[in-house]
């Protein structure tokens, strides 16, 4: 059991490293920066919440895969756009690029929090005044 | 020319990054505290029971006032130590009658009826009039649309046992959250603002913000400060800084929860936030220099205080940074501008409501045990874009009035409350199950 957990952990770390390397090597440095930012926020904040370490690592690596895929799709899109529209497209793409990236970072962040167990010391109820 | 633009862009994005780091520190602080104490007890049991005056300013609040007064008769604080003053500020509906009915039934409820000639000059004028009649050592304030927990008074007065505490602020939770998307987004903003921002400021010994309601002051301090400033739209922020500059602490009490009927449409949201933005900008103008040169505030308090005072300028600055940043990228000016361009979109998700970034709101919602509302986080970008419009208008109007030397004539700039929140009160006849 312990060995399988360790192997799983190694797999998660490998996945994250592969995603970072893949983003840097095959897409662009900006996508690596985005993934690093996501990893930093996720690791420093979410890892302090309740829930098993493995689940959090799983979510983190899933986030990296989603990020890599997202960036790859838009990278292909940008190549195609550049061929069709030229330099204008490159400029427009550079401007909207970080915004496009937040389109996966924020929803993934919000969704992943729901996979962690509820915090029990909740003072505020859902609009239910008792 | 490009060099100037670039320097300006670096300055703007630097400011955004400072705000983001500040909120990141807030989030970390609250997370660490939450980990340490699973069951949060901010203040232990105490025998401290000072006399308390509760001020309830009301102008045409017939839909909600009865609900608040009924609840205030049910609070657990000793009634012989309570004085409730309802300030009926020249209402034209049944507000005065409702207040009088309660006053006839309960000796500790008093009504201050302001005639048409003296009333209608704003919440602050009404509060000052009510404060003139108050007798309690502690003065608490509740807006008419609020619905407090039964133990709220003892929770709010407990920090005053410490003589260095001049003011307290309780937690505001949205009552009508399930009503529609607007109320849900307002609820998210409130979670970020109170569950994380206010709590972190309190933990870090910074200036917790008095929100104008669900809070209060030491009477002697408020008297020495001369009560509420009737020329400021955000009288709560103004008092916050006057208290801090006087060398007193403002404590945030997360256990003192009160439920508010949030705005439920974009028009009302605009009106409310416009008032907040303009008032906050007035406060920035009034207090920034005093905060800088204050000898009673530490360095951290000064930095946080200045950031707090400038918070409604941020949507405006994000807009300017987009306007400046785009030509810089078009001109391929330098790699610095391209690298900093990344901070601009993050800011789009960061300056909403009480100006909490998405990660802060998400963590706040999670710590509150809220699983579903956090799915709405991506929608906060629209709230931010709306806030840009609001803050631009507030800034232009304020600038116009400064240039034209027009003085703000005090009046009520209130949100119309329909009483829809009654539907979500557990013991109300219209009780219904709310979302978990």
Short mmCIF file of C-alpha atoms in Angstrom, two decimals, chain B:
data_model
loop_
_atom_site.label_atom_id
_atom_site.label_comp_id
_atom_site.label_asym_id
_atom_site.label_seq_id
_atom_site.Cartn_x
_atom_site.Cartn_y
_atom_site.Cartn_z
CA UNK B 1 7.89 58.89 -25.20
CA UNK B 2 7.93 55.10 -25.20
CA UNK B 3 10.25 55.18 -22.21
CA UNK B 4 7.75 57.27 -20.23
CA UNK B 5 4.89 54.98 -21.25
CA UNK B 6 6.92 51.97 -20.24
CA UNK B 7 7.84 53.45 -16.87
CA UNK B 8 4.18 54.29 -16.27
CA UNK B 9 3.15 50.76 -17.24
CA UNK B 10 5.76 49.28 -14.90
CA UNK B 11 4.44 51.52 -12.11
CA UNK B 12 0.82 50.47 -12.70
CA UNK B 13 1.53 46.76 -12.94
CA UNK B 14 3.83 47.07 -9.92
CA UNK B 15 0.94 48.50 -7.96
CA UNK B 16 -1.30 45.61 -9.05
CA UNK B 17 1.33 43.12 -8.01
CA UNK B 18 1.57 44.82 -4.61
CA UNK B 19 -2.20 44.44 -4.21
CA UNK B 20 -2.04 40.80 -5.27
CA UNK B 21 0.80 40.04 -2.86
CA UNK B 22 -1.13 41.77 -0.07
CA UNK B 23 -4.17 39.57 -0.71
CA UNK B 24 -1.98 36.51 -1.05
CA UNK B 25 -0.59 37.26 2.43
CA UNK B 26 -4.15 37.74 3.71
CA UNK B 27 -5.20 34.38 2.30
CA UNK B 28 -2.16 32.61 3.76
CA UNK B 29 -2.80 34.22 7.17
CA UNK B 30 -6.40 33.06 7.29
CA UNK B 31 -5.47 29.58 6.08
CA UNK B 32 -2.85 29.17 8.80
CA UNK B 33 -5.27 30.36 11.43
CA UNK B 34 -7.98 28.03 10.17
CA UNK B 35 -5.57 25.11 10.33
CA UNK B 36 -4.59 25.92 13.89
CA UNK B 37 -8.10 26.31 15.23
CA UNK B 38 -10.69 24.02 13.74
CA UNK B 39 -13.34 25.41 16.07
CA UNK B 40 -12.87 29.11 16.00
CA UNK B 41 -13.45 30.92 19.27
CA UNK B 42 -12.18 34.45 18.94
CA UNK B 43 -13.16 35.68 22.36
CA UNK B 44 -13.82 33.50 25.38
CA UNK B 45 -16.67 33.84 27.86
CA UNK B 46 -16.64 37.08 29.79
CA UNK B 47 -18.67 38.90 32.43
CA UNK B 48 -18.11 42.18 30.67
CA UNK B 49 -21.57 43.61 29.99
CA UNK B 50 -21.49 47.33 29.33
CA UNK B 51 -24.58 49.37 28.55
CA UNK B 52 -25.22 49.38 24.82
CA UNK B 53 -27.10 51.71 22.52
CA UNK B 54 -28.14 50.36 19.14
CA UNK B 55 -28.80 52.97 16.46
CA UNK B 56 -31.13 51.99 13.62
CA UNK B 57 -31.39 54.73 11.00
CA UNK B 58 -34.41 54.20 8.76
CA UNK B 59 -35.97 56.09 5.92
CA UNK B 60 -38.86 54.39 4.15
CA UNK B 61 -37.93 50.92 5.35
CA UNK B 62 -41.41 49.54 6.04
CA UNK B 63 -40.57 46.29 4.22
CA UNK B 64 -37.69 45.34 6.49
CA UNK B 65 -37.68 47.37 9.70
CA UNK B 66 -40.17 45.15 11.56
CA UNK B 67 -38.01 42.10 10.87
CA UNK B 68 -34.94 43.75 12.43
CA UNK B 69 -36.77 45.15 15.45
CA UNK B 70 -38.45 41.81 16.14
CA UNK B 71 -35.03 40.17 16.02
CA UNK B 72 -33.51 42.79 18.31
CA UNK B 73 -36.17 41.97 20.91
CA UNK B 74 -34.97 38.35 20.73
CA UNK B 75 -31.22 38.99 21.27
CA UNK B 76 -29.73 37.36 24.33
CA UNK B 77 -28.04 40.46 25.78
CA UNK B 78 -29.67 41.76 29.02
CA UNK B 79 -32.44 44.12 27.99
CA UNK B 80 -31.87 46.37 31.01
CA UNK B 81 -28.48 47.20 29.54
CA UNK B 82 -29.80 47.89 26.07
CA UNK B 83 -31.21 50.99 24.47
CA UNK B 84 -32.43 50.80 20.89
CA UNK B 85 -32.99 54.08 19.07
CA UNK B 86 -34.85 53.90 15.77
CA UNK B 87 -34.23 57.10 13.86
CA UNK B 88 -37.21 57.54 11.56
CA UNK B 89 -35.73 60.06 9.17
CA UNK B 90 -38.83 61.74 7.75
CA UNK B 91 -40.18 58.54 6.23
CA UNK B 92 -43.26 58.82 4.08
CA UNK B 93 -44.33 55.20 4.51
CA UNK B 94 -45.21 53.12 7.59
CA UNK B 95 -41.65 53.06 8.99
CA UNK B 96 -42.50 55.44 11.85
CA UNK B 97 -45.65 53.51 12.74
CA UNK B 98 -43.82 50.17 12.84
CA UNK B 99 -41.13 51.67 15.09
CA UNK B 100 -43.74 53.19 17.38
CA UNK B 101 -45.59 49.87 17.70
CA UNK B 102 -42.38 48.20 18.88
CA UNK B 103 -41.58 51.10 21.18
CA UNK B 104 -44.99 50.80 22.83
CA UNK B 105 -44.42 47.11 23.49
CA UNK B 106 -40.76 47.27 24.59
CA UNK B 107 -39.40 49.86 27.03
CA UNK B 108 -35.85 49.64 25.67
CA UNK B 109 -36.90 50.67 22.16
CA UNK B 110 -37.15 54.42 21.52
CA UNK B 111 -38.15 56.25 18.38
CA UNK B 112 -36.58 59.48 17.23
CA UNK B 113 -38.97 61.00 14.74
CA UNK B 114 -37.35 63.52 12.42
CA UNK B 115 -39.69 65.87 10.61
CA UNK B 116 -39.58 66.59 6.87
CA UNK B 117 -37.80 69.90 7.57
CA UNK B 118 -34.91 68.35 9.50
CA UNK B 119 -34.81 64.87 7.98
CA UNK B 120 -33.74 63.53 4.60
CA UNK B 121 -30.19 64.82 4.94
CA UNK B 122 -28.59 61.43 4.85
CA UNK B 123 -27.79 58.46 7.03
CA UNK B 124 -24.96 60.26 8.81
CA UNK B 125 -27.18 63.16 9.86
CA UNK B 126 -29.72 60.66 11.19
CA UNK B 127 -26.98 58.76 13.04
CA UNK B 128 -25.67 61.95 14.63
CA UNK B 129 -29.18 62.84 15.77
CA UNK B 130 -29.63 59.39 17.28
CA UNK B 131 -26.20 59.45 18.86
CA UNK B 132 -27.17 62.64 20.67
CA UNK B 133 -29.79 60.65 22.58
CA UNK B 134 -27.70 57.57 23.24
CA UNK B 135 -26.80 56.63 26.79
CA UNK B 136 -24.84 53.39 26.42
CA UNK B 137 -21.09 53.05 26.87
CA UNK B 138 -20.98 51.29 23.52
CA UNK B 139 -22.82 52.46 20.41
CA UNK B 140 -23.71 49.82 17.83
CA UNK B 141 -25.22 50.47 14.42
CA UNK B 142 -27.54 48.29 12.35
CA UNK B 143 -29.08 49.10 8.99
CA UNK B 144 -32.79 48.38 8.76
CA UNK B 145 -32.38 45.56 6.22
CA UNK B 146 -30.09 43.51 8.45
CA UNK B 147 -30.98 40.44 10.46
CA UNK B 148 -28.57 39.66 13.32
CA UNK B 149 -27.85 36.46 15.21
CA UNK B 150 -29.28 36.32 18.70
CA UNK B 151 -25.91 36.55 20.45
CA UNK B 152 -24.58 39.34 18.28
CA UNK B 153 -24.54 42.08 20.94
CA UNK B 154 -22.34 40.18 23.40
CA UNK B 155 -20.07 39.12 20.54
CA UNK B 156 -19.68 42.68 19.37
CA UNK B 157 -19.11 44.28 22.77
CA UNK B 158 -16.60 41.74 24.08
CA UNK B 159 -13.52 43.26 22.37
CA UNK B 160 -14.24 46.57 24.12
CA UNK B 161 -13.01 45.01 27.34
CA UNK B 162 -9.60 45.99 25.99
CA UNK B 163 -9.36 49.80 26.44
CA UNK B 164 -7.24 50.08 23.29
CA UNK B 165 -10.16 48.92 21.15
CA UNK B 166 -12.14 51.83 19.76
CA UNK B 167 -14.41 50.09 17.28
CA UNK B 168 -15.62 46.65 16.20
CA UNK B 169 -16.98 45.16 13.05
CA UNK B 170 -19.05 42.01 12.73
CA UNK B 171 -19.44 39.73 9.76
CA UNK B 172 -21.95 40.43 7.01
CA UNK B 173 -23.51 37.43 5.25
CA UNK B 174 -25.92 37.71 2.34
CA UNK B 175 -29.42 36.65 3.35
CA UNK B 176 -31.04 36.43 -0.07
CA UNK B 177 -28.09 34.69 -1.72
CA UNK B 178 -30.09 32.05 -3.62
CA UNK B 179 -32.33 34.72 -5.18
CA UNK B 180 -30.40 35.22 -8.42
CA UNK B 181 -26.93 35.49 -9.99
CA UNK B 182 -26.40 39.05 -8.75
CA UNK B 183 -27.04 38.11 -5.12
CA UNK B 184 -24.81 35.05 -5.48
CA UNK B 185 -21.96 37.13 -6.85
CA UNK B 186 -22.44 39.72 -4.09
CA UNK B 187 -22.30 36.83 -1.61
CA UNK B 188 -18.98 35.73 -3.12
CA UNK B 189 -17.61 39.25 -2.80
CA UNK B 190 -18.74 39.39 0.82
CA UNK B 191 -17.05 36.06 1.55
CA UNK B 192 -13.76 37.33 0.15
CA UNK B 193 -14.07 40.60 1.98
CA UNK B 194 -15.09 39.34 5.39
CA UNK B 195 -13.96 35.72 5.68
CA UNK B 196 -10.48 36.49 4.42
CA UNK B 197 -9.70 40.22 4.16
CA UNK B 198 -11.17 41.45 7.43
CA UNK B 199 -10.12 38.41 9.40
CA UNK B 200 -6.55 38.61 8.10
CA UNK B 201 -6.33 42.32 8.87
CA UNK B 202 -7.49 41.62 12.40
CA UNK B 203 -5.00 38.77 12.83
CA UNK B 204 -2.13 40.79 11.45
CA UNK B 205 -2.92 43.81 13.66
CA UNK B 206 -3.77 45.98 10.63
CA UNK B 207 -6.72 48.33 10.22
CA UNK B 208 -9.88 46.23 10.06
CA UNK B 209 -12.55 48.19 8.27
CA UNK B 210 -15.73 49.39 9.93
CA UNK B 211 -18.48 48.71 7.43
CA UNK B 212 -21.07 51.23 8.62
CA UNK B 213 -23.35 48.58 10.06
CA UNK B 214 -23.03 45.44 12.23
CA UNK B 215 -20.41 47.21 14.25
CA UNK B 216 -19.92 49.90 16.77
CA UNK B 217 -17.79 52.28 18.74
CA UNK B 218 -16.79 53.21 22.21
CA UNK B 219 -19.14 56.09 22.95
CA UNK B 220 -16.48 58.30 24.55
CA UNK B 221 -14.27 57.93 21.47
CA UNK B 222 -17.06 58.68 19.04
CA UNK B 223 -17.92 61.79 21.07
CA UNK B 224 -14.33 62.98 21.01
CA UNK B 225 -14.23 62.44 17.24
CA UNK B 226 -17.36 64.54 16.81
CA UNK B 227 -19.61 61.77 15.52
CA UNK B 228 -20.16 61.06 11.83
CA UNK B 229 -18.88 63.39 9.11
CA UNK B 230 -21.99 64.38 7.19
CA UNK B 231 -20.06 65.48 4.11
CA UNK B 232 -18.55 62.09 3.33
CA UNK B 233 -20.45 59.48 1.36
CA UNK B 234 -18.48 56.53 2.82
CA UNK B 235 -18.90 57.55 6.44
CA UNK B 236 -17.83 54.07 7.54
CA UNK B 237 -14.39 54.24 5.90
CA UNK B 238 -14.00 57.79 7.15
CA UNK B 239 -14.67 56.72 10.75
CA UNK B 240 -12.40 53.72 10.34
CA UNK B 241 -9.46 55.99 9.62
CA UNK B 242 -10.40 58.59 12.21
CA UNK B 243 -10.46 55.85 14.86
CA UNK B 244 -7.15 54.38 13.66
CA UNK B 245 -5.50 57.79 13.46
CA UNK B 246 -6.65 58.47 17.01
CA UNK B 247 -4.54 55.49 18.05
CA UNK B 248 -7.32 52.98 18.71
CA UNK B 249 -7.70 49.48 17.31
CA UNK B 250 -10.64 48.28 15.25
CA UNK B 251 -11.36 44.61 15.83
CA UNK B 252 -13.16 42.32 13.46
CA UNK B 253 -15.38 39.73 15.13
CA UNK B 254 -16.13 36.94 12.67
CA UNK B 255 -18.41 35.21 15.18
CA UNK B 256 -20.78 38.19 15.20
CA UNK B 257 -22.76 37.38 12.09
CA UNK B 258 -25.51 39.47 10.63
CA UNK B 259 -27.50 38.81 7.48
CA UNK B 260 -28.08 41.51 4.90
CA UNK B 261 -30.54 41.80 2.08
CA UNK B 262 -28.13 42.24 -0.82
CA UNK B 263 -28.89 44.18 -3.97
CA UNK B 264 -30.63 41.89 -6.42
CA UNK B 265 -30.21 43.63 -9.76
CA UNK B 266 -27.39 45.31 -11.67
CA UNK B 267 -29.02 48.75 -11.48
CA UNK B 268 -29.11 48.65 -7.67
CA UNK B 269 -25.58 47.19 -7.65
CA UNK B 270 -24.39 50.15 -9.71
CA UNK B 271 -26.04 52.71 -7.41
CA UNK B 272 -24.66 51.09 -4.27
CA UNK B 273 -21.11 50.60 -5.55
CA UNK B 274 -21.04 54.06 -7.11
CA UNK B 275 -21.78 55.50 -3.66
CA UNK B 276 -19.10 53.32 -2.07
CA UNK B 277 -16.52 54.15 -4.76
CA UNK B 278 -17.11 57.89 -4.62
CA UNK B 279 -17.15 57.92 -0.82
CA UNK B 280 -13.99 55.85 -0.66
CA UNK B 281 -12.25 58.20 -3.07
CA UNK B 282 -13.31 61.14 -0.87
CA UNK B 283 -11.78 59.34 2.12
CA UNK B 284 -8.58 58.72 0.15
CA UNK B 285 -8.36 62.44 -0.51
CA UNK B 286 -9.09 63.26 3.12
CA UNK B 287 -6.92 60.72 4.96
CA UNK B 288 -3.99 59.59 2.79
CA UNK B 289 -1.61 62.28 3.99
CA UNK B 290 -2.65 61.87 7.64
CA UNK B 291 -2.03 58.12 7.39
CA UNK B 292 1.43 58.73 5.94
CA UNK B 293 2.55 61.12 8.64
CA UNK B 294 0.75 59.45 11.57
CA UNK B 295 2.97 58.53 14.48
CA UNK B 296 0.35 56.21 15.95
CA UNK B 297 0.35 53.80 13.00
CA UNK B 298 3.12 51.30 12.31
CA UNK B 299 4.70 50.87 8.88
CA UNK B 300 2.56 47.83 8.01
CA UNK B 301 -0.61 49.68 9.05
CA UNK B 302 0.37 52.67 6.97
CA UNK B 303 1.03 50.59 3.86
CA UNK B 304 -2.16 48.57 4.27
CA UNK B 305 -4.13 51.71 5.14
CA UNK B 306 -2.97 53.46 2.00
CA UNK B 307 -3.77 50.43 -0.13
CA UNK B 308 -7.20 50.26 1.47
CA UNK B 309 -7.85 53.94 0.84
CA UNK B 310 -6.82 53.58 -2.80
CA UNK B 311 -8.69 50.38 -3.50
CA UNK B 312 -11.46 51.96 -5.60
CA UNK B 313 -8.86 53.50 -7.88
CA UNK B 314 -7.62 50.06 -8.85
CA UNK B 315 -10.26 49.17 -11.47
CA UNK B 316 -9.50 52.54 -13.03
CA UNK B 317 -5.76 51.85 -12.99
CA UNK B 318 -6.28 48.40 -14.52
CA UNK B 319 -8.18 50.06 -17.36
CA UNK B 320 -5.37 52.59 -17.81
CA UNK B 321 -2.76 49.83 -17.74
CA UNK B 322 -4.60 48.03 -20.55
CA UNK B 323 -4.73 51.26 -22.55
CA UNK B 324 -1.00 51.85 -21.96
CA UNK B 325 0.10 48.21 -22.21
CA UNK B 326 -1.48 47.36 -25.57
CA UNK B 327 0.50 49.95 -27.59
CA UNK B 328 3.67 48.89 -25.78
CA UNK B 329 3.15 45.32 -26.88
CA UNK B 330 2.28 46.47 -30.39
CA UNK B 331 5.53 48.41 -30.51
CA UNK B 332 7.48 45.50 -29.03
CA UNK B 333 9.01 48.02 -26.64
CA UNK B 334 10.77 45.70 -24.23
CA UNK B 335 10.53 42.21 -22.76
CA UNK B 336 9.71 43.81 -19.37
CA UNK B 337 6.40 45.16 -20.66
CA UNK B 338 5.50 41.78 -22.21
CA UNK B 339 6.36 39.96 -18.99
CA UNK B 340 4.37 42.39 -16.84
CA UNK B 341 1.43 42.16 -19.21
CA UNK B 342 0.67 38.87 -17.45
CA UNK B 343 -0.30 40.69 -14.27
CA UNK B 344 -3.06 42.69 -15.99
CA UNK B 345 -5.49 39.82 -16.66
CA UNK B 346 -4.95 38.47 -13.15
CA UNK B 347 -6.03 41.87 -11.93
CA UNK B 348 -9.25 41.42 -13.93
CA UNK B 349 -10.15 38.64 -11.55
CA UNK B 350 -8.91 40.50 -8.54
CA UNK B 351 -10.57 43.78 -7.88
CA UNK B 352 -14.18 42.96 -7.25
CA UNK B 353 -16.40 43.74 -4.29
CA UNK B 354 -14.08 44.21 -1.41
CA UNK B 355 -11.32 43.75 -3.96
CA UNK B 356 -10.39 40.18 -3.33
CA UNK B 357 -8.60 38.11 -5.98
CA UNK B 358 -10.18 34.89 -7.24
CA UNK B 359 -7.92 32.66 -5.14
CA UNK B 360 -8.86 34.55 -1.99
CA UNK B 361 -12.60 34.33 -2.68
CA UNK B 362 -12.25 30.62 -3.48
CA UNK B 363 -10.39 29.87 -0.26
CA UNK B 364 -12.86 31.99 1.72
CA UNK B 365 -15.81 30.07 0.28
CA UNK B 366 -14.09 26.77 1.01
CA UNK B 367 -13.31 27.73 4.61
CA UNK B 368 -16.98 28.62 4.98
CA UNK B 369 -17.81 25.07 3.91
CA UNK B 370 -19.36 26.30 0.65
CA UNK B 371 -18.99 23.76 -2.12
CA UNK B 372 -21.19 25.12 -4.86
CA UNK B 373 -20.93 28.88 -4.75
CA UNK B 374 -17.22 28.72 -5.58
CA UNK B 375 -18.13 27.40 -9.03
CA UNK B 376 -19.27 30.91 -9.81
CA UNK B 377 -15.76 32.32 -9.37
CA UNK B 378 -15.13 32.68 -13.13
CA UNK B 379 -18.15 34.99 -13.37
CA UNK B 380 -16.45 37.52 -11.12
CA UNK B 381 -14.68 38.89 -14.17
CA UNK B 382 -17.99 40.43 -15.29
CA UNK B 383 -18.46 42.03 -11.89
CA UNK B 384 -14.99 43.47 -12.24
CA UNK B 385 -15.71 44.92 -15.67
CA UNK B 386 -18.86 46.49 -14.23
CA UNK B 387 -16.79 47.88 -11.35
CA UNK B 388 -14.49 49.55 -13.89
CA UNK B 389 -17.46 51.51 -15.24
CA UNK B 390 -18.64 52.38 -11.75
CA UNK B 391 -15.24 53.56 -10.56
CA UNK B 392 -14.59 55.57 -13.73
CA UNK B 393 -17.91 57.38 -13.28
CA UNK B 394 -17.30 57.94 -9.57
CA UNK B 395 -13.83 59.31 -10.27
CA UNK B 396 -14.99 61.62 -13.06
CA UNK B 397 -17.87 62.95 -10.94
CA UNK B 398 -15.58 63.54 -7.98
CA UNK B 399 -12.99 65.21 -10.17
CA UNK B 400 -15.70 67.38 -11.71
CA UNK B 401 -17.01 68.44 -8.33
CA UNK B 402 -13.46 69.25 -7.13
CA UNK B 403 -12.75 71.36 -10.22
CA UNK B 404 -16.12 73.10 -10.10
CA UNK B 405 -15.81 73.39 -6.31
CA UNK B 406 -19.24 71.85 -5.90
CA UNK B 407 -19.87 70.60 -2.41
CA UNK B 408 -21.64 67.33 -1.83
CA UNK B 409 -25.05 68.09 -0.35
CA UNK B 410 -25.83 65.35 2.16
CA UNK B 411 -28.84 63.21 1.31
CA UNK B 412 -29.95 59.60 1.59
CA UNK B 413 -28.37 57.49 -1.12
CA UNK B 414 -29.94 54.24 -0.10
CA UNK B 415 -30.78 50.92 -1.66
CA UNK B 416 -34.50 50.24 -1.84
CA UNK B 417 -35.29 47.12 0.15
CA UNK B 418 -38.29 45.04 -0.80
CA UNK B 419 -38.10 42.57 2.05
CA UNK B 420 -37.31 39.63 -0.23
CA UNK B 421 -34.86 38.44 2.42
CA UNK B 422 -37.80 37.44 4.65
CA UNK B 423 -38.21 34.43 2.41
CA UNK B 424 -34.86 33.02 3.48
CA UNK B 425 -35.27 33.37 7.22
CA UNK B 426 -35.55 29.94 8.75
CA UNK B 427 -38.39 30.69 11.19
CA UNK B 428 -40.32 32.88 8.78
CA UNK B 429 -43.70 31.67 7.49
CA UNK B 430 -42.21 31.63 4.01
CA UNK B 431 -39.39 29.37 5.15
CA UNK B 432 -37.79 27.27 2.49
CA UNK B 433 -34.78 25.05 2.16
CA UNK B 434 -31.72 26.89 0.98
CA UNK B 435 -28.84 25.48 -0.96
CA UNK B 436 -26.10 23.89 1.12
#
